[in-house]
Amino acid sequence: MNANPADNRPNLADLVRDLTGVGRAESDEAPLPRTAPAGVELALEDLISDDNGEIVFFNDGGFRTLSIETDAQVVASGQATSHRTSAGEDVSGFNYVTFENGVTLYFDDGLDLLLPDS
């Protein structure tokens, strides 16, 4: 039995796959789409960060855009050099944005991040 309930939570990629159908097996009811969906929309407040306020979005679904809804302003952005999150994820080379609330979102290079107009 797993003693850590957090280990039983589905990861973000699995949730997106369930919602969009991207990556379903051929035996599932819906057929696989021929192309990846254009994007995904998420609210920053719904995402769970690690102990350092870091969130990693792995683009396993092949999305072209990631839209983040938030009222928090971006205070820093760039590309991570050598960095591992407190959760143990290696985000070296990932793009990132840090918001005024202390949350840093890491995402794959090649994924366009859309934020609300300031």
Tab-separated table of C-alpha atoms in Angstrom:
chain	number	residue	atom	x	y	z
A	1	MET	CA	0.000	0.000	0.000
A	2	ASN	CA	1.273	3.451	-0.875
A	3	ALA	CA	1.738	5.583	2.257
A	4	ASN	CA	1.861	8.906	0.397
A	5	PRO	CA	-1.590	9.970	-0.924
A	6	ALA	CA	0.071	12.498	-3.249
A	7	ASP	CA	1.613	9.593	-5.192
A	8	ASN	CA	-1.906	8.447	-6.114
A	9	ARG	CA	-2.856	11.747	-7.785
A	10	PRO	CA	-2.937	11.725	-11.591
A	11	ASN	CA	-0.390	13.974	-13.216
A	12	LEU	CA	-1.358	16.985	-15.326
A	13	ALA	CA	-0.577	15.233	-18.616
A	14	ASP	CA	-2.926	12.357	-17.730
A	15	LEU	CA	-5.718	14.794	-16.860
A	16	VAL	CA	-5.258	16.719	-20.120
A	17	ARG	CA	-5.185	13.440	-22.074
A	18	ASP	CA	-8.430	12.361	-20.402
A	19	LEU	CA	-10.113	15.684	-21.196
A	20	THR	CA	-8.929	16.007	-24.791
A	21	GLY	CA	-8.643	12.407	-25.926
A	22	VAL	CA	-5.066	12.876	-27.124
A	23	GLY	CA	-3.139	9.662	-26.484
A	24	ARG	CA	-6.108	7.341	-25.986
A	25	ALA	CA	-5.624	3.736	-26.939
A	26	GLU	CA	-7.300	2.442	-30.103
A	27	SER	CA	-9.660	0.354	-27.994
A	28	ASP	CA	-11.102	3.492	-26.323
A	29	GLU	CA	-14.388	4.857	-27.634
A	30	ALA	CA	-12.987	8.012	-29.251
A	31	PRO	CA	-10.441	7.650	-32.065
A	32	LEU	CA	-7.044	9.287	-31.826
A	33	PRO	CA	-6.973	12.715	-33.492
A	34	ARG	CA	-4.654	12.987	-36.471
A	35	THR	CA	-3.088	16.189	-35.147
A	36	ALA	CA	-2.502	17.447	-31.638
A	37	PRO	CA	-5.005	19.964	-30.296
A	38	ALA	CA	-4.034	23.590	-30.621
A	39	GLY	CA	-3.823	24.273	-26.921
A	40	VAL	CA	-4.934	23.920	-23.370
A	41	GLU	CA	-6.325	26.519	-20.951
A	42	LEU	CA	-5.596	26.312	-17.226
A	43	ALA	CA	-6.067	28.598	-14.229
A	44	LEU	CA	-2.847	29.238	-12.313
A	45	GLU	CA	-4.666	28.925	-8.987
A	46	ASP	CA	-5.787	25.381	-9.894
A	47	LEU	CA	-2.224	24.132	-10.401
A	48	ILE	CA	-0.333	22.537	-7.522
A	49	SER	CA	3.194	23.752	-6.908
A	50	ASP	CA	6.008	22.048	-5.018
A	51	ASP	CA	7.531	23.304	-1.761
A	52	ASN	CA	9.395	26.088	-3.608
A	53	GLY	CA	6.336	27.314	-5.527
A	54	GLU	CA	7.443	25.640	-8.765
A	55	ILE	CA	5.138	24.003	-11.314
A	56	VAL	CA	6.324	21.982	-14.309
A	57	PHE	CA	4.098	21.563	-17.377
A	58	PHE	CA	5.289	18.587	-19.419
A	59	ASN	CA	3.809	18.839	-22.916
A	60	ASP	CA	3.170	15.114	-23.395
A	61	GLY	CA	0.014	15.938	-25.356
A	62	GLY	CA	1.924	17.866	-28.031
A	63	PHE	CA	0.001	21.111	-27.529
A	64	ARG	CA	1.042	24.213	-29.443
A	65	THR	CA	-0.188	26.690	-26.832
A	66	LEU	CA	-0.695	26.837	-23.069
A	67	SER	CA	-3.054	29.550	-21.869
A	68	ILE	CA	-2.785	30.452	-18.181
A	69	GLU	CA	-5.570	32.454	-16.558
A	70	THR	CA	-4.319	34.565	-13.659
A	71	ASP	CA	-4.461	38.039	-12.190
A	72	ALA	CA	-0.823	37.769	-11.038
A	73	GLN	CA	1.721	39.783	-12.989
A	74	VAL	CA	4.866	38.220	-14.472
A	75	VAL	CA	7.979	39.459	-12.676
A	76	ALA	CA	10.600	37.315	-14.454
A	77	SER	CA	10.898	35.021	-17.451
A	78	GLY	CA	13.572	33.218	-19.398
A	79	GLN	CA	15.122	29.819	-19.944
A	80	ALA	CA	16.368	27.726	-17.035
A	81	THR	CA	19.995	26.745	-17.050
A	82	SER	CA	20.878	23.829	-14.789
A	83	HIS	CA	17.992	23.475	-12.327
A	84	ARG	CA	16.115	20.728	-10.506
A	85	THR	CA	12.868	21.510	-8.677
A	86	SER	CA	12.325	20.501	-5.046
A	87	ALA	CA	10.053	17.749	-6.417
A	88	GLY	CA	13.091	16.378	-8.284
A	89	GLU	CA	12.159	17.377	-11.849
A	90	ASP	CA	15.077	18.411	-14.077
A	91	VAL	CA	13.905	21.570	-15.858
A	92	SER	CA	17.246	22.482	-17.428
A	93	GLY	CA	16.508	24.147	-20.767
A	94	PHE	CA	12.811	24.686	-20.005
A	95	ASN	CA	11.294	28.130	-20.409
A	96	TYR	CA	9.873	29.694	-17.264
A	97	VAL	CA	7.781	32.568	-15.980
A	98	THR	CA	7.727	33.734	-12.373
A	99	PHE	CA	4.630	35.495	-11.102
A	100	GLU	CA	4.389	38.156	-8.419
A	101	ASN	CA	2.783	35.620	-6.069
A	102	GLY	CA	6.042	33.612	-6.041
A	103	VAL	CA	4.898	30.804	-8.357
A	104	THR	CA	7.277	29.791	-11.141
A	105	LEU	CA	5.878	27.839	-14.094
A	106	TYR	CA	8.309	25.795	-16.214
A	107	PHE	CA	7.248	24.625	-19.673
A	108	ASP	CA	8.802	22.925	-22.696
A	109	ASP	CA	10.580	24.954	-25.351
A	110	GLY	CA	8.362	25.191	-28.440
A	111	LEU	CA	5.167	25.612	-26.422
A	112	ASP	CA	3.713	29.111	-26.723
A	113	LEU	CA	2.548	30.489	-23.384
A	114	LEU	CA	-0.463	32.803	-23.505
A	115	LEU	CA	-1.155	35.089	-20.542
A	116	PRO	CA	-3.990	37.592	-19.980
A	117	ASP	CA	-3.297	41.163	-21.043
A	118	SER	CA	-1.944	43.298	-18.222
